Every structure is written in structure tokens, then in C-alpha cells.
mmCIF file of C-alpha atoms and ligand atoms in Angstrom:
data_model
loop_
_atom_site.group_PDB
_atom_site.id
_atom_site.type_symbol
_atom_site.label_atom_id
_atom_site.label_comp_id
_atom_site.label_asym_id
_atom_site.label_seq_id
_atom_site.Cartn_x
_atom_site.Cartn_y
_atom_site.Cartn_z
ATOM 1 C CA MET A 1 13.842 33.251 117.857
ATOM 2 C CA ILE A 2 14.946 35.366 114.933
ATOM 3 C CA LEU A 3 18.335 35.847 116.243
ATOM 4 C CA GLN A 4 18.516 32.040 117.119
ATOM 5 C CA GLN A 5 17.693 30.764 113.489
ATOM 6 C CA PRO A 6 20.834 31.695 111.652
ATOM 7 C CA PHE A 7 22.948 30.077 114.397
ATOM 8 C CA LEU A 8 20.982 26.895 114.228
ATOM 9 C CA ASN A 9 21.149 26.657 110.634
ATOM 10 C CA LEU A 10 24.916 26.700 110.659
ATOM 11 C CA PRO A 11 26.097 23.386 108.866
ATOM 12 C CA THR A 12 28.704 22.662 111.657
ATOM 13 C CA MET A 13 25.864 22.773 114.419
ATOM 14 C CA ASN A 14 26.132 20.120 116.747
ATOM 15 C CA GLN A 15 24.020 19.536 119.833
ATOM 16 C CA GLN A 16 24.617 16.596 122.338
ATOM 17 C CA GLY A 17 22.038 15.618 125.267
ATOM 18 C CA LEU A 18 19.711 13.266 126.173
ATOM 19 C CA LEU A 19 16.258 12.826 123.975
ATOM 20 C CA VAL A 20 13.000 13.750 125.629
ATOM 21 C CA LYS A 21 9.525 14.341 123.896
ATOM 22 C CA MET A 22 9.649 17.309 121.554
ATOM 23 C CA LYS A 23 8.093 20.538 122.512
ATOM 24 C CA VAL A 24 5.201 21.641 120.677
ATOM 25 C CA SER A 25 3.193 24.830 120.009
ATOM 26 C CA GLN A 26 0.748 26.002 117.781
ATOM 27 C CA ASP A 27 0.423 29.252 115.899
ATOM 28 C CA GLU A 28 -2.619 31.409 115.026
ATOM 29 C CA TYR A 29 -2.956 29.563 111.525
ATOM 30 C CA SER A 30 -3.134 26.052 113.364
ATOM 31 C CA ALA A 31 0.347 25.372 112.178
ATOM 32 C CA ILE A 32 2.318 23.364 114.601
ATOM 33 C CA HIS A 33 5.841 24.212 115.764
ATOM 34 C CA TYR A 34 8.234 21.438 117.065
ATOM 35 C CA GLN A 35 11.527 21.881 119.025
ATOM 36 C CA LEU A 36 13.936 19.050 119.645
ATOM 37 C CA ARG A 37 14.629 18.994 123.215
ATOM 38 C CA LEU A 38 17.857 17.568 124.760
ATOM 39 C CA LEU A 39 18.750 17.292 128.451
ATOM 40 C CA ASP A 40 21.958 17.177 129.867
ATOM 41 C CA GLY A 41 23.573 14.654 131.843
ATOM 42 C CA THR A 42 22.027 16.014 135.290
ATOM 43 C CA LEU A 43 18.620 16.672 133.641
ATOM 44 C CA LYS A 44 18.878 20.327 135.062
ATOM 45 C CA GLU A 45 19.550 22.016 131.251
ATOM 46 C CA SER A 46 17.881 21.578 128.156
ATOM 47 C CA THR A 47 18.975 22.879 124.554
ATOM 48 C CA LEU A 48 15.979 23.526 122.039
ATOM 49 C CA ILE A 49 16.478 22.986 118.309
ATOM 50 C CA ALA A 50 13.595 24.673 116.160
ATOM 51 C CA ILE A 51 13.429 21.122 114.137
ATOM 52 C CA ASN A 52 10.712 22.577 111.739
ATOM 53 C CA ASP A 53 13.672 24.352 110.090
ATOM 54 C CA TYR A 54 15.175 21.168 109.090
ATOM 55 C CA LEU A 55 12.415 20.297 106.956
ATOM 56 C CA ASN A 56 13.561 19.423 103.491
ATOM 57 C CA LYS A 57 17.132 19.057 104.892
ATOM 58 C CA GLU A 58 19.513 16.286 105.550
ATOM 59 C CA ILE A 59 20.023 15.711 109.393
ATOM 60 C CA GLN A 60 22.075 13.365 111.534
ATOM 61 C CA ILE A 61 21.012 11.803 114.777
ATOM 62 C CA GLN A 62 23.977 9.826 116.076
ATOM 63 C CA PHE A 63 23.189 7.615 119.218
ATOM 64 C CA ASN A 64 26.145 7.783 121.414
ATOM 65 C CA GLY A 65 25.576 4.376 123.394
ATOM 66 C CA ASN A 66 24.359 5.815 126.453
ATOM 67 C CA ILE A 67 20.904 5.631 127.893
ATOM 68 C CA GLN A 68 20.009 7.770 131.086
ATOM 69 C CA CYS A 69 16.748 7.712 133.249
ATOM 70 C CA VAL A 70 14.980 10.872 132.863
ATOM 71 C CA ASN A 71 13.779 10.631 136.426
ATOM 72 C CA CYS A 72 16.958 9.940 138.350
ATOM 73 C CA ALA A 73 19.833 10.134 135.521
ATOM 74 C CA LYS A 74 20.931 6.843 136.502
ATOM 75 C CA LYS A 75 22.684 5.018 133.510
ATOM 76 C CA VAL A 76 20.607 2.034 131.997
ATOM 77 C CA LYS A 77 20.832 -0.523 129.437
ATOM 78 C CA LYS A 78 17.342 -0.158 128.811
ATOM 79 C CA THR A 79 14.290 1.812 129.754
ATOM 80 C CA PHE A 80 10.602 1.445 130.756
ATOM 81 C CA MET A 81 7.483 3.373 129.996
ATOM 82 C CA ASN A 82 9.536 5.904 127.886
ATOM 83 C CA GLY A 83 12.778 6.867 129.568
ATOM 84 C CA TYR A 84 12.477 5.494 133.196
ATOM 85 C CA CYS A 85 14.902 2.918 135.008
ATOM 86 C CA TYR A 86 13.250 -0.087 136.295
ATOM 87 C CA THR A 87 13.266 1.263 139.959
ATOM 88 C CA CYS A 88 11.667 4.516 138.809
ATOM 89 C CA PHE A 89 9.243 3.148 136.439
ATOM 90 C CA GLN A 90 7.972 1.068 139.840
ATOM 91 C CA SER A 91 8.082 4.020 142.141
ATOM 92 C CA ALA A 92 7.584 7.230 140.329
ATOM 93 C CA PRO A 93 4.091 9.060 139.892
ATOM 94 C CA GLU A 94 4.423 9.442 136.222
ATOM 95 C CA THR A 95 4.494 5.739 135.462
ATOM 96 C CA SER A 96 1.606 4.984 137.673
ATOM 97 C CA PRO A 97 -1.124 2.637 136.567
ATOM 98 C CA CYS A 98 -3.786 5.420 136.255
ATOM 99 C CA VAL A 99 -1.603 7.416 133.743
ATOM 100 C CA LEU A 100 -2.275 4.879 131.169
ATOM 101 C CA ARG A 101 -5.827 4.049 132.608
ATOM 102 C CA PRO A 102 -7.402 7.314 134.039
ATOM 103 C CA GLU A 103 -10.321 5.101 135.422
ATOM 104 C CA LEU A 104 -7.744 3.322 137.986
ATOM 105 C CA CYS A 105 -7.017 6.824 139.303
ATOM 106 C CA ARG A 106 -7.702 7.297 143.098
ATOM 107 C CA GLY A 107 -6.015 10.663 143.556
ATOM 108 C CA HIS A 108 -9.416 12.005 144.667
ATOM 109 C CA LEU A 109 -9.510 9.655 147.291
ATOM 110 C CA ASN A 110 -6.590 11.172 148.702
ATOM 111 C CA GLU A 111 -4.489 7.955 147.666
ATOM 112 C CA GLY A 112 -1.816 7.194 145.055
ATOM 113 C CA ARG A 113 2.320 6.811 144.752
ATOM 114 C CA ASN A 114 2.273 10.221 145.490
ATOM 115 C CA LEU A 115 -0.565 12.190 146.903
ATOM 116 C CA GLU A 116 1.090 15.643 146.077
ATOM 117 C CA TRP A 117 1.632 14.870 142.657
ATOM 118 C CA GLU A 118 -1.967 13.177 142.148
ATOM 119 C CA LEU A 119 -3.268 16.320 143.539
ATOM 120 C CA ASN A 120 -1.298 18.616 141.155
ATOM 121 C CA ASN A 121 -1.961 16.385 138.179
ATOM 122 C CA HIS A 122 -4.784 14.296 138.641
ATOM 123 C CA VAL A 123 -7.016 15.947 140.848
ATOM 124 C CA GLN A 124 -7.441 18.764 138.431
ATOM 125 C CA PRO A 125 -9.827 19.739 135.420
ATOM 126 C CA HIS A 126 -9.903 16.808 132.865
ATOM 127 C CA VAL A 127 -11.461 16.435 129.815
ATOM 128 C CA VAL A 128 -12.674 13.767 127.363
ATOM 129 C CA TYR A 129 -12.284 14.169 123.834
ATOM 130 C CA LEU A 130 -12.950 12.990 120.169
ATOM 131 C CA ALA A 131 -10.136 12.893 117.877
ATOM 132 C CA ALA A 132 -10.758 12.467 114.008
ATOM 133 C CA SER A 133 -8.230 10.978 111.668
ATOM 134 C CA ASP A 134 -9.168 7.746 109.619
ATOM 135 C CA VAL A 135 -11.523 6.961 112.556
ATOM 136 C CA VAL A 136 -12.806 8.688 115.521
ATOM 137 C CA LYS A 137 -10.928 7.822 118.820
ATOM 138 C CA VAL A 138 -11.691 8.468 122.489
ATOM 139 C CA GLY A 139 -9.170 9.868 124.903
ATOM 140 C CA VAL A 140 -8.520 11.690 128.062
ATOM 141 C CA THR A 141 -6.066 14.387 129.015
ATOM 142 C CA ARG A 142 -5.621 17.169 131.773
ATOM 143 C CA LYS A 143 -7.466 20.440 130.518
ATOM 144 C CA ASN A 144 -3.918 22.414 130.762
ATOM 145 C CA GLN A 145 -2.350 20.153 128.399
ATOM 146 C CA ILE A 146 -4.316 21.136 125.623
ATOM 147 C CA PRO A 147 -3.602 21.189 122.864
ATOM 148 C CA THR A 148 -0.079 19.631 123.490
ATOM 149 C CA ARG A 149 -1.625 16.221 124.166
ATOM 150 C CA TRP A 150 -3.342 16.162 121.039
ATOM 151 C CA ILE A 151 -0.372 17.077 119.028
ATOM 152 C CA ASP A 152 1.649 14.422 120.603
ATOM 153 C CA GLN A 153 -0.962 11.918 119.438
ATOM 154 C CA GLY A 154 -1.072 13.183 115.953
ATOM 155 C CA ALA A 155 -4.553 14.222 116.043
ATOM 156 C CA ASN A 156 -6.023 16.214 112.763
ATOM 157 C CA GLU A 157 -9.301 17.314 114.507
ATOM 158 C CA VAL A 158 -10.531 17.237 117.883
ATOM 159 C CA ILE A 159 -13.807 18.077 119.847
ATOM 160 C CA VAL A 160 -14.027 18.252 123.386
ATOM 161 C CA PHE A 161 -16.848 15.804 124.664
ATOM 162 C CA ALA A 162 -16.702 16.155 128.418
ATOM 163 C CA GLU A 163 -15.123 18.011 131.259
ATOM 164 C CA THR A 164 -14.791 16.740 134.407
ATOM 165 C CA PRO A 165 -13.155 17.844 137.908
ATOM 166 C CA ASN A 166 -10.680 15.150 138.215
ATOM 167 C CA ARG A 167 -8.987 12.220 136.058
ATOM 168 C CA TYR A 168 -10.820 9.311 137.659
ATOM 169 C CA LEU A 169 -14.265 10.781 136.446
ATOM 170 C CA ALA A 170 -12.793 11.486 132.645
ATOM 171 C CA GLY A 171 -11.534 7.729 132.677
ATOM 172 C CA VAL A 172 -15.196 6.547 133.629
ATOM 173 C CA ILE A 173 -16.531 8.277 130.818
ATOM 174 C CA GLU A 174 -13.678 7.033 128.274
ATOM 175 C CA VAL A 175 -14.486 3.433 129.451
ATOM 176 C CA ALA A 176 -18.354 3.888 128.882
ATOM 177 C CA LEU A 177 -17.410 5.247 125.227
ATOM 178 C CA LYS A 178 -14.882 2.221 124.451
ATOM 179 C CA ASP A 179 -17.416 0.170 122.802
ATOM 180 C CA LEU A 180 -17.938 3.005 120.484
ATOM 181 C CA PHE A 181 -14.734 4.173 119.628
ATOM 182 C CA THR A 182 -11.149 3.004 119.611
ATOM 183 C CA ASP A 183 -8.809 4.221 122.249
ATOM 184 C CA LYS A 184 -5.676 3.554 120.109
ATOM 185 C CA THR A 185 -3.895 5.504 117.590
ATOM 186 C CA ASN A 186 -3.310 3.409 114.318
ATOM 187 C CA TRP A 187 0.301 5.006 113.908
ATOM 188 C CA ARG A 188 0.935 3.624 110.538
ATOM 189 C CA LYS A 189 -2.437 5.501 109.365
ATOM 190 C CA MET A 190 -1.512 8.504 111.446
ATOM 191 C CA LEU A 191 1.870 9.075 109.906
ATOM 192 C CA SER A 192 0.570 8.498 106.297
ATOM 193 C CA ASN A 193 -1.916 11.270 107.403
ATOM 194 C CA GLN A 194 -4.911 9.127 106.437
ATOM 195 C CA ILE A 195 -7.806 11.260 107.268
ATOM 196 C CA ASP A 196 -11.829 10.398 106.655
ATOM 197 C CA ASP A 197 -13.286 13.747 105.503
ATOM 198 C CA ASN A 198 -16.655 12.535 105.819
ATOM 199 C CA ILE A 199 -16.287 12.410 109.855
ATOM 200 C CA ASP A 200 -18.500 15.084 111.293
ATOM 201 C CA LEU A 201 -17.283 15.177 114.746
ATOM 202 C CA GLU A 202 -19.857 17.693 116.162
ATOM 203 C CA GLU A 203 -22.371 15.340 114.949
ATOM 204 C CA ILE A 204 -20.802 12.342 116.728
ATOM 205 C CA LYS A 205 -20.687 14.201 119.607
ATOM 206 C CA TYR A 206 -24.342 14.874 119.805
ATOM 207 C CA ARG A 207 -25.303 11.648 119.097
ATOM 208 C CA THR A 208 -22.925 10.053 121.419
ATOM 209 C CA GLU A 209 -24.207 12.293 124.255
ATOM 210 C CA GLU A 210 -27.605 10.443 124.044
ATOM 211 C CA LEU A 211 -25.910 7.279 124.802
ATOM 212 C CA LEU A 212 -24.121 8.214 127.859
ATOM 213 C CA PRO A 213 -25.245 6.892 131.104
ATOM 214 C CA SER A 214 -27.320 9.720 132.973
ATOM 215 C CA ASP A 215 -25.393 10.019 135.854
ATOM 216 C CA LEU A 216 -22.384 10.772 133.449
ATOM 217 C CA GLN A 217 -24.345 13.537 131.466
ATOM 218 C CA ASP A 218 -23.655 16.465 133.892
ATOM 219 C CA PHE A 219 -20.321 16.722 132.739
ATOM 220 C CA LEU A 220 -20.973 17.109 128.957
ATOM 221 C CA SER A 221 -19.134 19.801 127.447
ATOM 222 C CA GLU A 222 -20.685 23.030 125.706
ATOM 223 C CA ASP A 223 -17.373 23.680 124.139
ATOM 224 C CA ASP A 224 -18.166 22.332 120.185
ATOM 225 C CA ASN A 225 -15.176 24.186 118.761
ATOM 226 C CA ILE A 226 -13.350 21.974 116.462
ATOM 227 C CA TYR A 227 -9.696 22.162 116.877
ATOM 228 C CA HIS A 228 -7.576 21.737 113.704
ATOM 229 C CA PHE A 229 -3.596 21.015 113.703
ATOM 230 C CA ASN A 230 -1.680 21.412 110.692
ATOM 231 C CA TYR A 231 1.770 19.265 110.986
ATOM 232 C CA PRO A 232 5.124 20.654 109.242
ATOM 233 C CA SER A 233 5.452 18.440 105.958
ATOM 234 C CA LEU A 234 6.579 18.588 102.469
ATOM 235 C CA TYR A 235 4.463 15.480 102.159
ATOM 236 C CA PHE A 236 3.612 12.218 103.930
ATOM 237 C CA PRO A 237 4.954 8.785 102.903
ATOM 238 C CA GLU A 238 2.402 6.220 101.644
ATOM 239 C CA LYS A 239 4.550 3.448 103.354
ATOM 240 C CA ILE A 240 5.547 3.542 106.933
ATOM 241 C CA LYS A 241 8.819 1.620 107.966
ATOM 242 C CA SER A 242 9.553 2.247 111.783
ATOM 243 C CA ILE A 243 13.366 2.859 112.886
ATOM 244 C CA SER A 244 15.245 2.619 116.173
ATOM 245 C CA LEU A 245 18.524 4.068 117.316
ATOM 246 C CA ASP A 246 19.366 0.555 118.920
ATOM 247 C CA LYS A 247 19.238 -0.903 115.287
ATOM 248 C CA MET A 248 20.549 1.884 113.586
ATOM 249 C CA PRO A 249 22.383 4.222 115.767
ATOM 250 C CA ASN A 250 23.507 6.664 112.993
ATOM 251 C CA ILE A 251 20.405 8.179 111.520
ATOM 252 C CA HIS A 252 21.040 10.417 108.637
ATOM 253 C CA LYS A 253 18.371 10.969 106.393
ATOM 254 C CA LYS A 254 16.358 14.111 104.798
ATOM 255 C CA LEU A 255 13.371 15.260 107.203
ATOM 256 C CA ILE A 256 10.134 15.577 104.963
ATOM 257 C CA ALA A 257 7.645 15.650 108.023
ATOM 258 C CA ILE A 258 6.979 15.899 111.598
ATOM 259 C CA LYS A 259 3.648 14.374 112.992
ATOM 260 C CA GLY A 260 2.575 13.294 116.877
ATOM 261 C CA GLN A 261 6.158 12.543 118.336
ATOM 262 C CA TYR A 262 7.460 11.266 115.179
ATOM 263 C CA LEU A 263 10.352 12.241 112.573
ATOM 264 C CA ILE A 264 9.519 11.376 109.171
ATOM 265 C CA PHE A 265 12.204 10.897 106.246
ATOM 266 C CA GLU A 266 12.428 10.735 102.611
ATOM 267 C CA ASP A 267 12.771 7.001 102.470
ATOM 268 C CA GLU A 268 9.508 6.297 104.510
ATOM 269 C CA SER A 269 11.064 5.600 107.709
ATOM 270 C CA VAL A 270 9.953 7.119 110.818
ATOM 271 C CA LEU A 271 11.634 7.694 114.152
ATOM 272 C CA ASN A 272 9.367 7.558 117.494
ATOM 273 C CA ILE A 273 11.172 10.138 119.568
ATOM 274 C CA ARG A 274 9.277 9.018 122.685
ATOM 275 C CA ASN A 275 10.549 5.516 122.327
ATOM 276 C CA HIS A 276 14.059 6.901 122.617
ATOM 277 C CA THR A 277 13.463 8.961 125.862
ATOM 278 C CA GLY A 278 16.790 9.023 127.603
ATOM 279 C CA TYR A 279 19.001 8.080 124.565
ATOM 280 C CA ASP A 280 22.457 10.483 124.499
ATOM 281 C CA ILE A 281 22.585 11.703 121.057
ATOM 282 C CA THR A 282 24.467 14.157 118.809
ATOM 283 C CA PHE A 283 22.262 15.911 116.443
ATOM 284 C CA SER A 284 23.785 17.771 113.490
ATOM 285 C CA ALA A 285 22.645 19.046 110.196
ATOM 286 C CA ILE A 286 24.603 18.436 107.190
HETATM 287 ZN ZN1 ZN B 301 15.704 6.294 137.879
HETATM 288 ZN ZN1 ZN B 302 -3.804 9.208 139.391
#
């Protein structure tokens, strides 16, 4: 890490590859560290760029016109569900309906597009969590995806609500809570870092536990820890303007913050990295 940084900060540094989800990690002070990840055309190798280091610097992201499926490497004109060609979108386990809607999962019944994948990914301990920002949101994630999933969503504070042996049961609990909480992230509010400081997640968890159907109460989590996330930023803009590499193939702007899977620039524009999964880009710092 220490050896890499001087090299990465060289103004002539150019890195080319297919954009995929940024890698995230958290240090002991709750600070989030992002790495921009670029895959080579065969999908076998990847380059990591410590993007936190470019805060307050001009960066350039140039779309080279090629898009590849990140599952089979085929060249495509457009992608489905973040980075998949149409064939993979219809057949890959990563794009199964139960990925977006856990209550549809049938992995625990030994069914699914790819049983081995289901057993490894969905018939595993899952959690239902409550995340606070301007409102309280409910969500589901595989336990070993903690805290990555929460950071990818740009959560500010999270409490674990329930823990289940598989994705299906977590989905059933999430559905039971959907009338009480939203399951959508308002990305504009998330990116302008609007937070309601009056939200007390522990109290909300206790109140919500009583409303859960009795057959699901066995899964309530005793972990009352509040997880905090501090995203790298100089400040957060008040207004947010989404940009895309399709309409703006050469982005050259000063980076002021990173939150969720978004890069946030000085002119209040934001780039959703996940929406550009599979896009062949060149990254440089000026
Ligand atoms: Zn494909
Ligand atoms: Zn599943």
C-alpha cells in the first residue's frame, strides 16, 4: 500500500480496463476506503486504484466505446442488470429473480438456476437489517457480505434486525416489514448526505420486533450494535445531477466525495459506477 501510492499519484498514470463495482473496506475509525477496480478484457486480471487518494484532485474517466459482459466477456451494445449480456442476464444465477427479491428464493428447496451457486450464496446465513439515513430502510444481505453491502448502498448507520439460515426466510421477514419501512434507497438524498439525527435505530428495532408475526420472532438478532460508516468526502453537494458515460464519454472533473457506488464531483454531478459495469474506460489523474 505505502509503496504503491507514490506510483498511483503520478500525473502520467493511465489505467485501462472494464469498470466493475468498487472494492470497499473500512478501517477501525469507521472510515471507508474505496478502490476503483478495472478488469482486463479476459475478465481474469484486475487493476485496483486507491481512489480515496484522488479526493480534491481532477480525474479523467474516458469511455473507450466498448462494453463487455462481465460474466462471459462477450462484446455488447448494452448491458442488463449491471454488466450482463442478454443471454447471461437470462441464465446466470447472479441475475436470478431471488437476487432482487429474496422471498422468491428456492435454494433451500434445492431449486434454482444453478443449485451449487444457490447453496453457496443463498442457503447461507442472511441478515435483515435496518439502515438509517433521512428515513429508515429495510434490507437483506448474506451475512458474510457485511459490511460491504451496507457501504455499497451508502448507508450511514445500520442495525441488524434478524438473522436467518437462508435467503428465503430473510426475504419473508423483509416482506413483513415492507409496510413499515421503505426498501428503496432515495439516491439523491443519500448522495447529498441528508441524515435524520433523530432516528434511534435501537428503539425502532425494539418497537418493530413486537410487530413481527410470532413464527418469525425466533430469528430476531441479539446484536444491537449500531454500525457507522464515514465516507470519504470534502463535502456533499446539495443538488445532485446524474451523469452517464453514454451521454458524456469523457468525464474530467474534480472528485469531492465517494458514497455508495457513486463518485461525486465538484460541479454536483455524480457517476454511478455500478450502472457502468463492463464499460471499457481509461482512468487518469491530471
Ligand atoms: Zn454474457
Ligand atoms: Zn436464491
